[in-house]
């Protein structure tokens, strides 16, 4: 199994991982490969990734998505009829649309949209962007215009939030809880109210003292209005979860070989197993690779000494010669250190996860051709690390 | 280097915020100042560097002479704060097991972040028996990427949201501390690559407006040394060199390594020049240390380099 098989066999690819590992670029490269193979592909990113827009030949990425011209790559297409669209998530308007879709009537909708507490919630509720990213995925999927959707998840330090977002939202809009809040005596009953009453009253008093009456009134208004949307939201949340766990969905974890990044990736992979989210591929980006010839330490040293002497004879000064050997040495140390960490990480993955490595290159993916080159490389790469090829790295 | 009693360290994930925070702390403690290191959210890089386990730490723990470490987590800071405001234990337990309350805590905009910064403020207010502040220096690792600024903007946001009441008053006090250029500064860390530098540039601009927080230094971590003067000529000679076939692979590896190093150095210099132009700030450079293990010895070394770089910066 290779990343190519993985792409061919799934309709939805979700790229997860910590920030700064090249997730957005990998997501775009995968969608582009799908398009070149003849599929109607869409990549949705979270960042206002200006550079990604530019590399796709667009001015900016828009919320609704926009068609990318594949003309420069006409010669590379392996299938016909493929298209690529790229879109960006706008968290605030995604929330507003979400409320609009689920509100039973105009009045409830207007009340919610104008509510101060809602304003804060839609911007700063933990996991808010994460949930909306999944919601957007669901919506595009239902639209039916695409047969490959690649989602680039939010660049949170803890990508875990993304996985837990549906559950968190469901908990937040827990019907019994809100009912209890809105109509305490009716849903809890008198006996419960007598014991709980004191502390509930106390909570309200404290919150009032701390937050001011105005804020409390806003919060209460919000819950009263939102109660009417709960059925819709809960249904949706369940649907979203089943979409993420479905057979047509594959999660691809993008990581780098740094200690911290790998620790996060490890945690993420474990959490995905626990939540039943199908982790099927890992792209290990920006890996340092030392040439095979350096494995033979004694031989390499002898060669280095001869080359060094030859350069000295050519009049290259000692400092400069030292710089060349130091530079090589640095890469060897990095490669060796990373290899140990990567092996430990990969050993903990389940057997059927496809791991694809991309070597570190001091270059930037800044146009469609470079994106296609990265995609081709990812497709051609066998599951286990092989010899380095010329490739732009993805960051 | 900008030196204030309270110093925050912010930046994109994976650029070395914990390392810089630890190095600043080690430096300060070496000068025999009572120093406190704080990690926001959860024990992370700093605790790991000093080999401190997660079991301790909600209160300052001494980790070496003059140096203590604690972490501040919003939820427990809030619990602690409430126990100060209403010291009735049993009621508090009921309160915290109360689901209604938990939802409010989870949902109240930024209350946890506010309390975390509030806890820093609380530590900063403590006095020593000599009448000076208990902590002569406090360095705060402001945590994972996007969240860094969330903490710093919270007091102002909370003061605006809660227009009256206790939270409003507390927020104003904390905001005053954060914005006082005689007390506080915010260091921005990046590595010399396009995206982290762009983010650093954006952070600097946000710190100025709308946050209006005092900027500390712009620190570029993991800088590569400048290649020697004659490197271009030497590379050409290496390319043309007639080597026996046995030495060919090593020669190719040397060339490839040089190519990579020169490429990164070009990206580094162009990037630093750009961010310096955009921010109007001269960056402070810390070197890339390539080691099999990154631990306390490396932190000590960076602390030394930090002092050298800082001295050079002042001289310039």
XYZ file of C-alpha atoms in Angstrom:
711
model
C 0.000 0.000 0.000
C 1.236 3.462 -0.866
C -0.105 6.940 -0.382
C -1.336 6.713 -3.981
C -3.548 3.736 -3.142
C -4.770 5.559 -0.103
C -5.729 8.605 -2.146
C -7.454 6.479 -4.782
C -9.452 4.464 -2.274
C -10.892 7.328 -0.239
C -13.238 10.172 -0.949
C -12.370 12.270 2.088
C -8.841 12.908 3.320
C -8.359 14.772 6.589
C -4.838 16.100 7.179
C -4.014 16.489 10.869
C -0.874 17.412 12.779
C 0.725 20.196 14.784
C 1.369 23.636 13.337
C 4.339 24.365 11.089
C 4.847 20.857 9.744
C 3.613 21.514 6.203
C 0.061 20.276 6.587
C -1.516 22.832 4.252
C 1.011 22.149 1.502
C 0.597 18.382 1.768
C -3.204 18.750 1.682
C -3.026 20.886 -1.460
C -0.536 18.524 -3.119
C -2.814 15.535 -2.468
C -5.902 17.296 -3.835
C -3.947 18.356 -6.905
C -2.858 14.755 -7.556
C -6.498 13.697 -7.339
C -7.471 16.366 -9.868
C -4.701 15.368 -12.248
C -5.954 11.778 -12.058
C -9.353 12.974 -13.275
C -11.252 13.532 -10.044
C -13.299 16.555 -9.027
C -11.182 17.605 -6.066
C -11.585 20.257 -3.411
C -9.063 21.352 -0.803
C -10.329 23.285 2.215
C -7.848 25.103 4.372
C -8.273 26.959 7.646
C -5.481 29.507 7.479
C -5.723 32.606 5.412
C -2.851 30.864 3.637
C -1.855 33.597 1.250
C 1.109 31.670 -0.010
C -0.992 28.617 -0.805
C -3.421 30.823 -2.725
C -0.554 32.258 -4.718
C 0.928 28.866 -5.460
C -2.480 27.839 -6.818
C -2.574 30.934 -8.982
C -5.351 32.601 -6.952
C -5.304 36.043 -5.340
C -6.899 34.918 -2.115
C -8.787 31.886 -0.932
C -12.515 32.467 -0.501
C -14.962 30.826 1.828
C -17.049 29.234 -0.937
C -14.081 27.829 -2.817
C -12.734 28.767 -6.190
C -11.675 26.834 -9.269
C -7.923 26.518 -9.841
C -6.702 26.597 -13.423
C -4.828 23.381 -14.163
C -3.730 24.515 -17.594
C -0.033 24.831 -16.668
C -0.133 21.144 -15.770
C -2.078 19.887 -18.794
C 0.835 17.659 -19.805
C 0.887 15.966 -16.403
C -2.767 14.958 -16.212
C -3.240 11.183 -16.190
C -7.016 11.295 -16.271
C -9.517 13.580 -17.951
C -12.259 15.740 -16.530
C -10.421 16.439 -13.292
C -10.892 19.767 -11.544
C -9.397 21.400 -8.477
C -11.146 23.877 -6.228
C -9.658 25.549 -3.188
C -11.515 27.178 -0.349
C -10.871 28.696 3.010
C -12.885 28.418 6.184
C -14.176 31.633 7.680
C -14.998 30.631 11.228
C -17.332 33.485 12.047
C -19.497 33.190 8.961
C -19.457 29.399 9.231
C -20.986 29.711 12.705
C -23.522 32.254 11.551
C -24.590 30.008 8.687
C -24.714 27.058 11.029
C -27.092 28.940 13.332
C -29.123 30.156 10.366
C -29.530 26.603 9.058
C -30.679 25.195 12.361
C -32.801 28.030 13.725
C -36.515 27.183 13.563
C -37.492 30.743 12.708
C -36.242 34.217 11.919
C -36.770 35.507 15.439
C -34.605 32.864 17.130
C -31.943 33.359 14.501
C -31.822 37.113 14.959
C -31.784 36.811 18.762
C -28.835 34.460 18.628
C -26.799 36.353 16.074
C -27.155 39.581 18.038
C -26.355 37.979 21.386
C -23.059 39.086 22.994
C -22.432 35.697 24.500
C -22.879 34.060 21.102
C -20.425 36.522 19.595
C -17.778 35.384 22.055
C -18.702 31.760 21.772
C -18.405 31.685 17.997
C -14.983 33.257 18.188
C -13.367 31.835 21.283
C -15.135 28.676 22.405
C -12.450 26.014 22.764
C -12.652 23.842 19.679
C -14.874 26.281 17.829
C -12.751 26.499 14.670
C -12.216 22.778 14.849
C -15.905 22.024 14.881
C -16.642 24.414 12.071
C -13.922 22.800 9.953
C -15.689 19.457 10.241
C -19.051 21.107 9.652
C -17.701 22.658 6.458
C -16.440 19.248 5.345
C -19.905 17.799 5.909
C -21.553 20.588 3.974
C -19.255 20.246 0.957
C -19.784 16.513 1.054
C -23.572 16.951 1.009
C -23.328 19.441 -1.845
C -22.226 16.488 -3.957
C -20.085 18.501 -6.372
C -16.833 16.751 -5.489
C -15.538 13.217 -5.424
C -12.394 14.047 -3.456
C -12.329 16.426 -0.505
C -9.084 17.151 1.309
C -9.424 18.999 4.591
C -6.523 20.846 6.149
C -7.283 21.008 9.882
C -6.697 24.003 12.162
C -3.128 24.722 13.174
C -3.744 24.205 16.865
C -0.881 23.219 19.056
C -3.127 20.437 20.126
C -4.671 18.899 17.052
C -6.485 16.734 19.554
C -9.085 19.429 19.904
C -10.080 18.779 16.350
C -10.899 15.155 17.017
C -12.826 15.925 20.138
C -14.735 18.881 18.764
C -17.985 17.062 17.850
C -18.224 15.462 21.285
C -17.441 18.724 22.980
C -20.099 20.561 21.065
C -22.587 17.839 21.861
C -21.724 18.099 25.547
C -22.041 21.836 25.466
C -25.482 21.658 23.938
C -26.510 18.825 26.226
C -30.268 18.956 26.197
C -30.833 17.891 29.778
C -28.312 20.415 30.994
C -29.820 23.297 29.101
C -33.304 22.264 30.021
C -32.195 22.249 33.612
C -30.744 25.675 33.229
C -33.721 27.130 31.436
C -36.494 25.446 33.398
C -34.875 24.184 36.554
C -37.948 23.172 38.517
C -39.627 21.355 35.662
C -36.858 19.072 34.528
C -35.125 18.287 37.782
C -38.168 17.950 39.974
C -38.753 19.242 43.425
C -36.671 16.818 45.417
C -33.579 17.442 43.330
C -34.274 21.133 43.313
C -34.312 21.236 47.113
C -30.840 19.781 47.423
C -29.391 21.391 44.352
C -31.246 24.636 44.810
C -28.943 26.184 47.290
C -25.848 25.676 45.221
C -27.549 26.662 41.980
C -28.727 29.866 43.556
C -25.280 30.326 44.957
C -23.672 29.797 41.552
C -25.945 32.365 40.018
C -25.190 34.837 42.760
C -21.462 34.345 42.411
C -21.522 34.600 38.638
C -23.630 37.691 38.950
C -21.220 39.257 41.410
C -18.268 38.315 39.253
C -19.615 38.969 35.803
C -22.162 41.696 36.340
C -25.878 41.315 35.760
C -25.694 42.271 32.124
C -23.409 39.410 31.138
C -25.555 36.929 32.998
C -28.688 38.096 31.251
C -26.971 37.640 27.891
C -25.911 34.129 28.806
C -29.415 33.224 29.912
C -30.907 34.644 26.706
C -28.469 32.636 24.693
C -29.424 29.355 26.326
C -33.122 30.040 26.049
C -32.757 30.667 22.313
C -30.327 27.855 21.632
C -32.619 25.298 23.233
C -34.758 25.425 20.110
C -31.816 24.409 17.939
C -30.671 21.507 19.993
C -32.270 18.674 18.052
C -30.744 19.918 14.834
C -27.337 20.414 16.351
C -27.249 17.025 18.048
C -28.292 15.226 14.856
C -25.660 17.095 12.967
C -22.975 16.294 15.460
C -23.743 12.575 15.224
C -23.711 12.726 11.451
C -20.374 14.483 11.467
C -18.935 11.807 13.727
C -20.126 9.009 11.496
C -18.706 10.777 8.446
C -15.296 11.010 10.123
C -15.387 7.345 11.118
C -16.715 6.166 7.761
C -15.010 3.840 5.301
C -14.553 6.534 2.710
C -12.581 8.745 5.051
C -8.842 8.527 5.684
C -6.860 10.565 8.167
C -3.352 11.506 7.139
C -1.080 12.672 9.918
C 1.542 15.173 8.781
C 4.543 15.349 11.079
C 8.190 16.278 11.220
C 11.061 14.467 12.913
C 11.532 17.020 15.732
C 11.256 15.676 19.237
C 8.331 17.826 20.324
C 6.438 17.408 17.054
C 6.819 13.640 17.187
C 5.627 13.499 20.776
C 2.516 15.424 19.763
C 2.041 13.154 16.748
C 2.340 10.095 18.947
C -0.291 11.423 21.325
C -2.543 12.275 18.402
C -2.219 8.814 16.856
C -3.086 7.209 20.188
C -6.089 9.446 20.672
C -7.327 8.656 17.157
C -7.226 4.952 17.889
C -9.221 5.530 21.054
C -11.838 7.610 19.227
C -12.153 5.204 16.325
C -10.892 7.746 13.769
C -9.180 5.912 10.918
C -5.505 6.966 10.798
C -4.310 5.507 7.527
C -1.282 7.491 6.485
C 1.640 9.446 7.895
C 3.646 11.977 5.913
C 6.944 12.503 7.695
C 8.051 15.825 6.379
C 11.430 17.556 6.384
C 13.494 14.530 7.244
C 17.291 14.805 7.159
C 18.871 11.978 5.256
C 22.571 11.159 5.241
C 24.008 9.514 2.138
C 24.500 5.747 2.406
C 28.238 6.048 1.788
C 28.609 7.636 5.219
C 27.426 4.471 6.978
C 30.950 3.118 6.518
C 32.539 5.503 9.028
C 36.154 4.478 8.517
C 35.867 4.583 4.726
C 34.085 7.937 4.823
C 36.752 9.413 7.057
C 39.501 8.207 4.769
C 37.679 9.721 1.762
C 37.139 12.978 3.645
C 40.823 13.172 4.533
C 41.848 12.663 0.877
C 39.324 15.233 -0.377
C 40.443 17.662 2.305
C 44.074 17.260 1.267
C 43.153 17.762 -2.394
C 41.242 20.958 -1.562
C 44.199 22.203 0.509
C 46.426 21.590 -2.493
C 43.995 23.689 -4.561
C 44.578 26.541 -2.122
C 41.321 26.319 -0.124
C 41.993 27.666 3.383
C 41.593 25.586 6.538
C 38.495 27.446 7.830
C 36.593 26.884 4.613
C 37.578 23.205 4.486
C 36.457 22.833 8.071
C 33.110 24.441 7.173
C 32.478 21.765 4.528
C 33.195 18.884 6.912
C 31.212 20.511 9.739
C 28.237 20.956 7.446
C 28.280 17.300 6.461
C 28.760 16.305 10.083
C 25.721 18.348 11.127
C 23.486 16.558 8.655
C 24.800 13.155 9.766
C 24.067 13.914 13.424
C 20.610 15.237 12.560
C 19.846 12.211 10.372
C 20.992 9.742 13.031
C 19.105 11.461 15.846
C 15.930 11.724 13.815
C 16.147 8.114 12.661
C 16.063 6.873 16.262
C 13.055 9.026 17.079
C 11.209 8.134 13.872
C 11.730 4.412 14.355
C 10.293 4.592 17.861
C 7.311 6.566 16.572
C 6.674 4.259 13.619
C 6.979 1.140 15.758
C 4.025 2.342 17.813
C 1.802 2.797 14.725
C -0.487 0.046 13.602
C 0.880 -2.119 10.763
C -1.398 -0.859 8.014
C -0.522 2.827 8.374
C 1.325 4.050 5.283
C 4.395 6.083 6.258
C 5.872 8.333 3.575
C 8.966 10.431 4.208
C 9.879 13.686 2.485
C 13.487 14.839 2.777
C 14.379 18.303 4.018
C 15.238 20.711 1.210
C 16.015 24.396 1.497
C 13.250 25.312 -0.900
C 9.769 26.561 -0.806
C 6.691 25.305 -2.645
C 5.579 28.487 -4.333
C 3.838 27.526 -7.570
C 1.554 24.920 -9.068
C 4.453 23.040 -10.657
C 6.265 22.708 -7.322
C 3.035 21.541 -5.707
C 2.598 18.953 -8.462
C 6.216 17.841 -8.025
C 5.669 17.309 -4.307
C 2.454 15.408 -5.021
C 4.138 13.172 -7.593
C 6.903 12.498 -5.139
C 4.431 11.576 -2.412
C 2.588 9.262 -4.816
C 5.724 7.544 -6.035
C 7.270 7.076 -2.628
C 7.017 3.526 -1.319
C 5.681 3.070 2.166
C 9.124 2.619 3.670
C 11.817 5.250 3.422
C 13.949 4.852 0.298
C 16.847 6.790 -1.210
C 16.435 10.557 -1.391
C 15.166 12.099 -4.570
C 15.183 15.651 -5.816
C 12.056 17.132 -4.380
C 10.863 20.404 -2.949
C 10.002 19.896 0.680
C 6.677 20.970 1.996
C 6.558 23.751 4.513
C 18.409 42.187 25.682
C 15.342 43.956 27.027
C 15.240 43.288 30.774
C 12.044 43.639 32.803
C 10.794 42.009 35.952
C 8.095 40.110 34.077
C 8.985 38.683 30.670
C 6.647 36.707 28.421
C 7.939 34.480 25.620
C 5.611 33.998 22.633
C 5.937 32.570 19.108
C 4.787 29.853 16.720
C 4.876 26.241 17.892
C 8.190 24.435 17.665
C 10.487 27.460 17.481
C 12.057 26.960 20.908
C 10.000 29.068 23.313
C 10.598 26.645 26.195
C 14.309 26.561 25.498
C 14.553 30.345 25.461
C 12.473 30.634 28.639
C 14.738 28.098 30.362
C 17.885 29.869 29.118
C 16.611 33.236 30.348
C 15.852 31.692 33.736
C 19.248 30.011 34.007
C 20.948 33.315 33.110
C 18.966 35.278 35.646
C 19.542 32.719 38.413
C 23.265 32.761 37.633
C 23.160 36.450 38.527
C 21.682 35.445 41.884
C 18.267 36.917 41.229
C 15.265 35.165 42.731
C 13.784 33.825 39.498
C 10.497 32.136 38.707
C 9.756 30.245 35.488
C 6.100 29.796 34.585
C 4.545 27.571 31.970
C 1.021 28.392 30.924
C -1.557 25.671 30.293
C 0.341 22.547 31.292
C 3.800 21.314 32.206
C 5.635 21.134 28.907
C 9.029 21.925 27.474
C 10.454 23.828 30.436
C 9.492 21.169 32.969
C 10.890 18.504 30.666
C 14.216 20.324 30.279
C 14.646 20.465 34.044
C 13.389 16.928 34.548
C 10.481 18.056 36.715
C 7.496 15.712 36.789
C 3.894 16.751 36.409
C 2.886 15.741 39.929
C 4.206 18.941 41.497
C 4.073 22.476 40.270
C 0.818 24.288 40.833
C 2.893 26.175 43.367
C 6.474 27.289 42.701
C 8.965 24.424 43.116
C 12.638 25.197 43.653
C 14.636 23.466 40.929
C 18.096 24.888 41.574
C 19.572 27.816 43.543
C 17.629 31.005 42.845
C 15.409 29.261 40.309
C 11.845 28.019 40.770
C 9.307 26.602 38.348
C 5.534 26.429 38.326
C 2.781 25.976 35.811
C -0.464 27.777 35.700
C -3.522 26.075 34.345
C -6.676 28.090 33.889
C -9.185 25.799 35.524
C -7.259 25.232 38.738
C -6.271 28.911 38.851
C -9.957 29.746 38.680
C -10.748 27.232 41.438
C -8.004 28.714 43.572
C -9.216 32.204 42.931
C -12.757 31.315 43.877
C -11.558 29.659 47.068
C -9.962 32.976 47.983
C -13.152 34.853 47.251
C -15.427 32.373 49.016
C -13.568 30.240 51.505
C -16.201 27.597 52.238
C -14.759 24.234 51.338
C -17.832 22.065 51.148
C -19.762 24.560 49.134
C -16.863 24.789 46.744
C -16.821 21.071 46.197
C -20.507 21.093 45.400
C -19.876 23.998 43.116
C -17.166 22.289 41.121
C -18.940 19.008 40.756
C -21.880 20.985 39.489
C -22.231 20.454 35.736
C -23.933 23.763 35.309
C -20.953 25.484 36.782
C -18.513 23.511 34.654
C -20.303 24.613 31.514
C -20.101 28.209 32.617
C -16.409 27.883 33.308
C -15.851 26.235 29.929
C -17.976 28.760 28.101
C -17.377 32.059 29.867
C -15.278 33.927 27.362
C -11.676 33.753 28.441
C -12.324 33.392 32.153
C -9.762 30.606 32.446
C -7.144 32.535 30.522
C -7.872 35.566 32.637
C -7.377 33.588 35.814
C -4.120 32.117 34.519
C -2.724 35.595 33.885
C -4.245 36.630 37.212
C -2.211 33.950 38.941
C 0.966 35.374 37.394
C -0.076 38.772 38.660
C -0.610 37.269 42.113
C 2.905 35.779 42.153
C 4.322 39.094 40.966
C 2.733 40.897 43.927
C 4.359 38.734 46.609
C 7.097 40.410 48.623
C 10.226 38.958 50.162
C 11.312 39.627 53.732
C 13.858 42.156 52.414
C 10.905 44.224 51.230
C 11.692 43.649 47.552
C 9.430 41.538 45.366
C 9.659 37.822 46.153
C 10.433 37.189 42.483
C 12.988 39.547 41.025
C 12.457 38.008 37.597
C 9.497 36.053 36.202
C 9.785 34.387 32.802
C 6.639 32.952 31.262
C 6.506 30.407 28.447
C 3.164 31.411 26.981
C 2.451 27.975 25.478
C 1.349 26.552 22.151
C 1.249 28.720 19.054
C -2.127 30.355 18.577
C -2.835 30.469 22.298
C 0.134 32.683 23.164
C -1.664 35.919 22.521
C -5.011 34.672 23.743
C -3.718 34.906 27.303
C -2.228 38.335 26.859
C -5.303 39.862 25.299
C -7.675 38.324 27.804
C -7.619 40.943 30.576
C -8.516 43.699 28.135
C -11.180 41.536 26.491
C -12.631 40.497 29.834
C -12.712 44.069 31.089
C -14.674 44.976 27.979
C -17.044 42.005 28.192
C -17.812 42.245 31.865
C -18.545 45.894 32.157
C -19.034 45.833 35.881
C -18.436 43.535 38.822
C -15.439 41.823 40.294
C -14.059 40.360 37.059
C -14.108 43.801 35.507
C -12.069 45.307 38.347
C -9.604 42.401 38.464
C -9.131 42.566 34.700
C -8.219 46.211 34.853
C -5.592 45.583 37.523
C -4.015 42.761 35.542
C -4.114 44.747 32.334
C -2.302 47.586 34.050
C 0.543 45.231 34.990
C 0.753 43.767 31.482
C 0.873 47.143 29.801
C 3.397 48.754 32.127
C 6.646 49.065 30.134
C 8.639 49.455 33.353
C 7.484 46.032 34.598
C 6.653 43.819 31.656
C 7.900 42.897 28.219
C 6.946 40.304 25.611
C 9.711 38.551 23.693
C 8.821 37.154 20.283
C 10.659 34.021 19.158
C 10.978 32.612 15.656
C 13.269 30.461 13.582
C 14.689 31.805 10.341
C 12.165 30.299 7.944
C 9.444 31.996 6.018
C 6.339 31.013 7.989
C 7.625 31.386 11.546
C 9.115 34.760 10.587
C 5.834 35.909 9.059
C 4.054 34.888 12.227
C 6.626 36.712 14.372
C 6.134 39.798 12.268
C 2.367 39.555 12.712
C 2.747 39.070 16.475
C 4.969 42.146 16.800
C 2.431 44.169 14.905
C -0.437 42.893 17.080
C 1.511 43.553 20.269
C 1.813 47.155 19.165
C -1.729 47.502 17.957
C -4.330 46.604 19.212
C -2.793 44.915 22.261
C -0.518 47.834 23.226
C 1.850 45.564 25.151
C 5.548 46.422 25.648
C 7.684 44.559 23.094
C 10.836 42.869 24.371
C 13.292 41.321 21.936
C 12.731 39.609 18.629
C 14.783 36.433 19.073
C 15.674 34.290 16.068
C 16.504 30.829 17.285
C 18.560 28.133 15.535
C 20.488 30.544 13.299
C 23.068 29.000 11.032
C 26.555 30.503 11.092
C 27.602 32.577 8.097
C 29.609 30.452 5.679
C 33.268 31.503 5.294
C 34.188 34.169 2.743
C 35.775 31.850 0.211
C 32.972 29.311 0.145
C 31.791 29.929 -3.427
C 35.251 29.468 -4.899
C 35.903 26.439 -2.725
C 32.643 24.868 -3.854
C 33.611 25.264 -7.490
C 36.948 23.639 -6.755
C 35.216 20.785 -4.966
C 32.903 20.340 -7.952
C 35.804 20.128 -10.387
C 37.987 18.009 -8.133
C 39.244 14.796 -9.732
C 38.772 12.198 -7.045
C 39.298 8.434 -7.176
C 35.967 6.578 -7.677
C 36.053 5.390 -4.074
C 35.852 8.989 -2.861
C 33.098 10.030 -5.289
C 30.080 9.346 -3.014
C 31.634 11.303 -0.137
C 32.472 14.188 -2.452
C 28.858 14.189 -3.677
C 27.613 14.116 -0.071
C 29.878 17.042 0.843
C 28.547 19.050 -2.095
C 24.954 18.211 -1.271
C 25.424 19.155 2.389
C 27.052 22.453 1.409
C 24.238 23.145 -1.039
C 21.637 22.580 1.692
C 23.484 24.718 4.254
C 23.974 27.565 1.768
C 20.330 27.356 0.723
C 19.106 27.622 4.293
C 21.521 30.416 5.023
C 20.177 32.404 2.073
C 16.593 31.838 3.262
C 17.652 32.830 6.788
C 19.300 36.088 5.778
C 16.520 37.124 3.402
C 13.921 36.258 6.046
C 15.635 38.098 8.891
C 16.187 41.149 6.689
C 12.488 41.106 5.801
C 11.239 40.762 9.368
C 13.635 43.477 10.558
C 12.357 45.745 7.807
C 8.708 44.988 8.597
C 9.044 45.435 12.349
C 11.780 48.032 12.555
C 13.444 45.856 15.208
C 16.972 44.420 15.104
C 16.728 40.696 15.753
C 18.752 38.915 18.406
C 20.260 35.716 17.008
C 20.749 32.435 18.810
C 22.764 29.683 17.126
C 21.574 26.282 15.941
C 22.968 23.654 18.304
C 23.117 20.249 16.693
C 23.188 17.656 19.451
C 21.992 14.126 19.861
C 20.220 15.058 23.062
C 18.935 18.503 23.821
C 19.108 19.000 27.560
C 20.271 21.267 30.333
C 23.858 21.481 29.043
C 22.465 22.941 25.810
C 20.266 25.350 27.750
C 23.326 26.542 29.688
C 25.195 26.993 26.429
C 22.337 29.002 24.934
C 22.210 31.095 28.107
C 25.898 31.956 27.570
C 25.274 32.728 23.894
C 22.312 34.857 24.893
C 24.514 37.001 27.126
C 27.107 37.360 24.337
C 24.478 38.208 21.729
C 22.881 40.654 24.135
C 26.211 42.355 24.841
C 26.916 42.616 21.098
C 23.478 44.068 20.532
C 24.039 46.750 23.177
C 27.471 47.540 21.748
C 26.026 47.926 18.273
